[in-house]
JSON list of C-alpha atoms in Angstrom, two decimals:
[
{"chain": "A", "resi": 1, "resn": "MET", "atom": "CA", "xyz": [166.28, -76.45, 97.96]},
{"chain": "A", "resi": 2, "resn": "GLU", "atom": "CA", "xyz": [169.02, -76.23, 100.56]},
{"chain": "A", "resi": 3, "resn": "THR", "atom": "CA", "xyz": [169.90, -79.56, 102.13]},
{"chain": "A", "resi": 4, "resn": "PHE", "atom": "CA", "xyz": [171.14, -80.28, 105.61]},
{"chain": "A", "resi": 5, "resn": "THR", "atom": "CA", "xyz": [174.65, -80.92, 104.32]},
{"chain": "A", "resi": 6, "resn": "ASP", "atom": "CA", "xyz": [174.67, -77.47, 102.70]},
{"chain": "A", "resi": 7, "resn": "LEU", "atom": "CA", "xyz": [174.24, -75.98, 106.18]},
{"chain": "A", "resi": 8, "resn": "ILE", "atom": "CA", "xyz": [177.28, -77.75, 107.63]},
{"chain": "A", "resi": 9, "resn": "ASP", "atom": "CA", "xyz": [180.83, -76.44, 107.41]},
{"chain": "A", "resi": 10, "resn": "ARG", "atom": "CA", "xyz": [182.57, -79.83, 107.38]},
{"chain": "A", "resi": 11, "resn": "ASP", "atom": "CA", "xyz": [186.03, -78.30, 107.79]},
{"chain": "A", "resi": 12, "resn": "LYS", "atom": "CA", "xyz": [184.98, -76.71, 111.08]},
{"chain": "A", "resi": 13, "resn": "VAL", "atom": "CA", "xyz": [183.35, -79.92, 112.28]},
{"chain": "A", "resi": 14, "resn": "GLN", "atom": "CA", "xyz": [186.45, -81.97, 111.49]},
{"chain": "A", "resi": 15, "resn": "GLN", "atom": "CA", "xyz": [188.70, -79.46, 113.25]},
{"chain": "A", "resi": 16, "resn": "CYS", "atom": "CA", "xyz": [186.70, -79.85, 116.43]},
{"chain": "A", "resi": 17, "resn": "PRO", "atom": "CA", "xyz": [186.37, -83.49, 117.51]},
{"chain": "A", "resi": 18, "resn": "LYS", "atom": "CA", "xyz": [183.84, -82.51, 120.19]},
{"chain": "A", "resi": 19, "resn": "HIS", "atom": "CA", "xyz": [181.36, -81.28, 117.56]},
{"chain": "A", "resi": 20, "resn": "TYR", "atom": "CA", "xyz": [182.07, -84.33, 115.42]},
{"chain": "A", "resi": 21, "resn": "VAL", "atom": "CA", "xyz": [181.28, -86.66, 118.32]},
{"chain": "A", "resi": 22, "resn": "LEU", "atom": "CA", "xyz": [178.21, -84.60, 119.25]},
{"chain": "A", "resi": 23, "resn": "ALA", "atom": "CA", "xyz": [176.85, -84.87, 115.70]},
{"chain": "A", "resi": 24, "resn": "LEU", "atom": "CA", "xyz": [177.35, -88.64, 115.77]},
{"chain": "A", "resi": 25, "resn": "THR", "atom": "CA", "xyz": [175.72, -88.87, 119.20]},
{"chain": "A", "resi": 26, "resn": "ASP", "atom": "CA", "xyz": [172.70, -86.89, 117.97]},
{"chain": "A", "resi": 27, "resn": "THR", "atom": "CA", "xyz": [172.34, -89.24, 115.02]},
{"chain": "A", "resi": 28, "resn": "LEU", "atom": "CA", "xyz": [172.57, -92.34, 117.18]},
{"chain": "A", "resi": 29, "resn": "ASN", "atom": "CA", "xyz": [170.05, -90.94, 119.67]},
{"chain": "A", "resi": 30, "resn": "VAL", "atom": "CA", "xyz": [167.47, -90.69, 116.89]},
{"chain": "A", "resi": 31, "resn": "ILE", "atom": "CA", "xyz": [168.09, -94.10, 115.27]},
{"chain": "A", "resi": 32, "resn": "ASN", "atom": "CA", "xyz": [169.10, -95.99, 118.41]},
{"chain": "A", "resi": 33, "resn": "GLY", "atom": "CA", "xyz": [167.36, -99.19, 119.36]},
{"chain": "A", "resi": 34, "resn": "LYS", "atom": "CA", "xyz": [166.43, -102.51, 117.88]},
{"chain": "A", "resi": 35, "resn": "TRP", "atom": "CA", "xyz": [163.50, -101.32, 115.76]},
{"chain": "A", "resi": 36, "resn": "LYS", "atom": "CA", "xyz": [164.15, -97.82, 114.41]},
{"chain": "A", "resi": 37, "resn": "LEU", "atom": "CA", "xyz": [166.41, -98.77, 111.51]},
{"chain": "A", "resi": 38, "resn": "PRO", "atom": "CA", "xyz": [164.14, -101.59, 110.33]},
{"chain": "A", "resi": 39, "resn": "ILE", "atom": "CA", "xyz": [161.19, -99.17, 110.45]},
{"chain": "A", "resi": 40, "resn": "ILE", "atom": "CA", "xyz": [163.08, -96.51, 108.50]},
{"chain": "A", "resi": 41, "resn": "ALA", "atom": "CA", "xyz": [164.27, -99.13, 105.99]},
{"chain": "A", "resi": 42, "resn": "SER", "atom": "CA", "xyz": [160.66, -100.30, 105.52]},
{"chain": "A", "resi": 43, "resn": "LEU", "atom": "CA", "xyz": [159.67, -96.73, 104.66]},
{"chain": "A", "resi": 44, "resn": "LEU", "atom": "CA", "xyz": [162.49, -96.10, 102.17]},
{"chain": "A", "resi": 45, "resn": "HIS", "atom": "CA", "xyz": [160.33, -96.90, 99.16]},
{"chain": "A", "resi": 46, "resn": "GLY", "atom": "CA", "xyz": [157.27, -94.86, 100.04]},
{"chain": "A", "resi": 47, "resn": "ARG", "atom": "CA", "xyz": [154.15, -94.77, 102.16]},
{"chain": "A", "resi": 48, "resn": "VAL", "atom": "CA", "xyz": [153.36, -97.82, 104.27]},
{"chain": "A", "resi": 49, "resn": "ARG", "atom": "CA", "xyz": [150.35, -98.73, 106.42]},
{"chain": "A", "resi": 50, "resn": "PHE", "atom": "CA", "xyz": [150.77, -99.82, 110.03]},
{"chain": "A", "resi": 51, "resn": "LYS", "atom": "CA", "xyz": [149.71, -103.42, 109.36]},
{"chain": "A", "resi": 52, "resn": "ASP", "atom": "CA", "xyz": [152.19, -103.65, 106.48]},
{"chain": "A", "resi": 53, "resn": "LEU", "atom": "CA", "xyz": [154.98, -102.42, 108.75]},
{"chain": "A", "resi": 54, "resn": "LEU", "atom": "CA", "xyz": [154.02, -105.15, 111.22]},
{"chain": "A", "resi": 55, "resn": "GLU", "atom": "CA", "xyz": [154.27, -107.74, 108.45]},
{"chain": "A", "resi": 56, "resn": "ASN", "atom": "CA", "xyz": [157.58, -106.35, 107.14]},
{"chain": "A", "resi": 57, "resn": "ILE", "atom": "CA", "xyz": [159.35, -106.28, 110.51]},
{"chain": "A", "resi": 58, "resn": "GLU", "atom": "CA", "xyz": [159.57, -109.70, 112.10]},
{"chain": "A", "resi": 59, "resn": "LYS", "atom": "CA", "xyz": [158.90, -110.05, 115.83]},
{"chain": "A", "resi": 60, "resn": "ILE", "atom": "CA", "xyz": [157.89, -106.43, 116.47]},
{"chain": "A", "resi": 61, "resn": "THR", "atom": "CA", "xyz": [154.72, -106.08, 118.53]},
{"chain": "A", "resi": 62, "resn": "PRO", "atom": "CA", "xyz": [151.98, -103.58, 117.63]},
{"chain": "A", "resi": 63, "resn": "ARG", "atom": "CA", "xyz": [152.63, -101.71, 120.87]},
{"chain": "A", "resi": 64, "resn": "MET", "atom": "CA", "xyz": [156.38, -101.42, 120.19]},
{"chain": "A", "resi": 65, "resn": "LEU", "atom": "CA", "xyz": [155.80, -100.38, 116.57]},
{"chain": "A", "resi": 66, "resn": "SER", "atom": "CA", "xyz": [153.40, -97.67, 117.71]},
{"chain": "A", "resi": 67, "resn": "LYS", "atom": "CA", "xyz": [155.90, -96.41, 120.32]},
{"chain": "A", "resi": 68, "resn": "GLU", "atom": "CA", "xyz": [158.80, -96.36, 117.87]},
{"chain": "A", "resi": 69, "resn": "LEU", "atom": "CA", "xyz": [156.75, -94.61, 115.16]},
{"chain": "A", "resi": 70, "resn": "LYS", "atom": "CA", "xyz": [155.74, -91.91, 117.66]},
{"chain": "A", "resi": 71, "resn": "GLU", "atom": "CA", "xyz": [159.39, -91.36, 118.62]},
{"chain": "A", "resi": 72, "resn": "LEU", "atom": "CA", "xyz": [160.44, -91.16, 114.97]},
{"chain": "A", "resi": 73, "resn": "GLU", "atom": "CA", "xyz": [157.59, -88.71, 114.36]},
{"chain": "A", "resi": 74, "resn": "ILE", "atom": "CA", "xyz": [158.68, -86.54, 117.32]},
{"chain": "A", "resi": 75, "resn": "ASN", "atom": "CA", "xyz": [162.24, -86.52, 115.96]},
{"chain": "A", "resi": 76, "resn": "GLY", "atom": "CA", "xyz": [161.03, -85.43, 112.53]},
{"chain": "A", "resi": 77, "resn": "PHE", "atom": "CA", "xyz": [161.95, -88.63, 110.67]},
{"chain": "A", "resi": 78, "resn": "VAL", "atom": "CA", "xyz": [158.47, -89.98, 110.01]},
{"chain": "A", "resi": 79, "resn": "LYS", "atom": "CA", "xyz": [155.17, -88.36, 109.11]},
{"chain": "A", "resi": 80, "resn": "ARG", "atom": "CA", "xyz": [151.81, -89.92, 109.95]},
{"chain": "A", "resi": 81, "resn": "GLN", "atom": "CA", "xyz": [149.36, -89.22, 107.11]},
{"chain": "A", "resi": 82, "resn": "VAL", "atom": "CA", "xyz": [145.66, -89.64, 107.95]},
{"chain": "A", "resi": 83, "resn": "TYR", "atom": "CA", "xyz": [143.18, -89.80, 105.07]},
{"chain": "A", "resi": 84, "resn": "ASP", "atom": "CA", "xyz": [139.58, -88.78, 105.73]},
{"chain": "A", "resi": 85, "resn": "GLN", "atom": "CA", "xyz": [137.71, -91.75, 104.36]},
{"chain": "A", "resi": 86, "resn": "THR", "atom": "CA", "xyz": [135.78, -94.75, 105.62]},
{"chain": "A", "resi": 87, "resn": "PRO", "atom": "CA", "xyz": [137.46, -96.75, 106.96]},
{"chain": "A", "resi": 88, "resn": "VAL", "atom": "CA", "xyz": [140.12, -94.26, 107.99]},
{"chain": "A", "resi": 89, "resn": "LEU", "atom": "CA", "xyz": [143.39, -94.83, 106.14]},
{"chain": "A", "resi": 90, "resn": "ILE", "atom": "CA", "xyz": [146.63, -94.08, 107.96]},
{"chain": "A", "resi": 91, "resn": "GLU", "atom": "CA", "xyz": [150.01, -94.29, 106.25]},
{"chain": "A", "resi": 92, "resn": "TYR", "atom": "CA", "xyz": [153.53, -93.54, 107.42]},
{"chain": "A", "resi": 93, "resn": "LEU", "atom": "CA", "xyz": [156.23, -91.98, 105.28]},
{"chain": "A", "resi": 94, "resn": "LEU", "atom": "CA", "xyz": [159.70, -90.58, 105.69]},
{"chain": "A", "resi": 95, "resn": "THR", "atom": "CA", "xyz": [160.07, -86.82, 105.97]},
{"chain": "A", "resi": 96, "resn": "ASP", "atom": "CA", "xyz": [162.84, -85.00, 104.10]},
{"chain": "A", "resi": 97, "resn": "SER", "atom": "CA", "xyz": [164.96, -85.37, 107.22]},
{"chain": "A", "resi": 98, "resn": "GLY", "atom": "CA", "xyz": [164.24, -89.10, 107.29]},
{"chain": "A", "resi": 99, "resn": "LYS", "atom": "CA", "xyz": [165.17, -89.42, 103.63]},
{"chain": "A", "resi": 100, "resn": "HIS", "atom": "CA", "xyz": [168.58, -87.85, 104.28]},
{"chain": "A", "resi": 101, "resn": "ILE", "atom": "CA", "xyz": [169.68, -90.92, 106.20]},
{"chain": "A", "resi": 102, "resn": "THR", "atom": "CA", "xyz": [169.07, -93.26, 103.26]},
{"chain": "A", "resi": 103, "resn": "LYS", "atom": "CA", "xyz": [172.72, -93.12, 102.16]},
{"chain": "A", "resi": 104, "resn": "VAL", "atom": "CA", "xyz": [173.79, -94.19, 105.64]},
{"chain": "A", "resi": 105, "resn": "ILE", "atom": "CA", "xyz": [171.28, -97.05, 105.66]},
{"chain": "A", "resi": 106, "resn": "ASP", "atom": "CA", "xyz": [172.30, -98.13, 102.15]},
{"chain": "A", "resi": 107, "resn": "ALA", "atom": "CA", "xyz": [175.95, -98.23, 103.29]},
{"chain": "A", "resi": 108, "resn": "MET", "atom": "CA", "xyz": [174.95, -100.25, 106.36]},
{"chain": "A", "resi": 109, "resn": "ILE", "atom": "CA", "xyz": [172.99, -102.71, 104.21]},
{"chain": "A", "resi": 110, "resn": "ASP", "atom": "CA", "xyz": [175.94, -103.10, 101.82]},
{"chain": "A", "resi": 111, "resn": "TRP", "atom": "CA", "xyz": [178.31, -103.69, 104.73]},
{"chain": "A", "resi": 112, "resn": "GLY", "atom": "CA", "xyz": [175.88, -106.14, 106.36]},
{"chain": "A", "resi": 113, "resn": "MET", "atom": "CA", "xyz": [175.51, -108.19, 103.19]},
{"chain": "A", "resi": 114, "resn": "ILE", "atom": "CA", "xyz": [179.29, -108.39, 102.70]},
{"chain": "A", "resi": 115, "resn": "HIS", "atom": "CA", "xyz": [179.86, -109.20, 106.38]},
{"chain": "A", "resi": 116, "resn": "ARG", "atom": "CA", "xyz": [177.20, -111.94, 106.35]},
{"chain": "A", "resi": 117, "resn": "ALA", "atom": "CA", "xyz": [178.65, -113.50, 103.19]},
{"chain": "A", "resi": 118, "resn": "GLU", "atom": "CA", "xyz": [182.17, -113.43, 104.64]},
{"chain": "A", "resi": 119, "resn": "SER", "atom": "CA", "xyz": [180.96, -114.93, 107.93]},
{"chain": "A", "resi": 120, "resn": "ILE", "atom": "CA", "xyz": [179.16, -117.76, 106.16]},
{"chain": "A", "resi": 121, "resn": "LYS", "atom": "CA", "xyz": [182.16, -118.37, 103.91]},
{"chain": "A", "resi": 122, "resn": "SER", "atom": "CA", "xyz": [184.58, -118.50, 106.85]},
{"chain": "A", "resi": 123, "resn": "ARG", "atom": "CA", "xyz": [182.39, -121.04, 108.68]},
{"chain": "A", "resi": 124, "resn": "TRP", "atom": "CA", "xyz": [182.63, -123.45, 105.75]},
{"chain": "A", "resi": 125, "resn": "GLN", "atom": "CA", "xyz": [186.40, -123.21, 105.37]}
]
């Protein structure tokens, strides 16, 4: 299966800063905001129900979660899976496109953990 990175000629992108900046801008437009990354991170390990997302993400309101999930769905990051049963079961999961950003999120988590530890350490010195 061909991945997104297989479709990119990185040498051409790096030779043209405008395309490089545009690619970064496109990425930020999709994941921008206070809630999108926590939502994506909550979906990294598989399917999650709406109420579980609410529990996983502190301080997000149901209305905001619904809005953000719809935007992520429109941008092709998240899929809403409805199961025909009683009561109706609805789960959210990352699409292949959504899964491609996991390396970026993992790097951000690693950086955040190191940064937090260094900040705490520097406060006590």
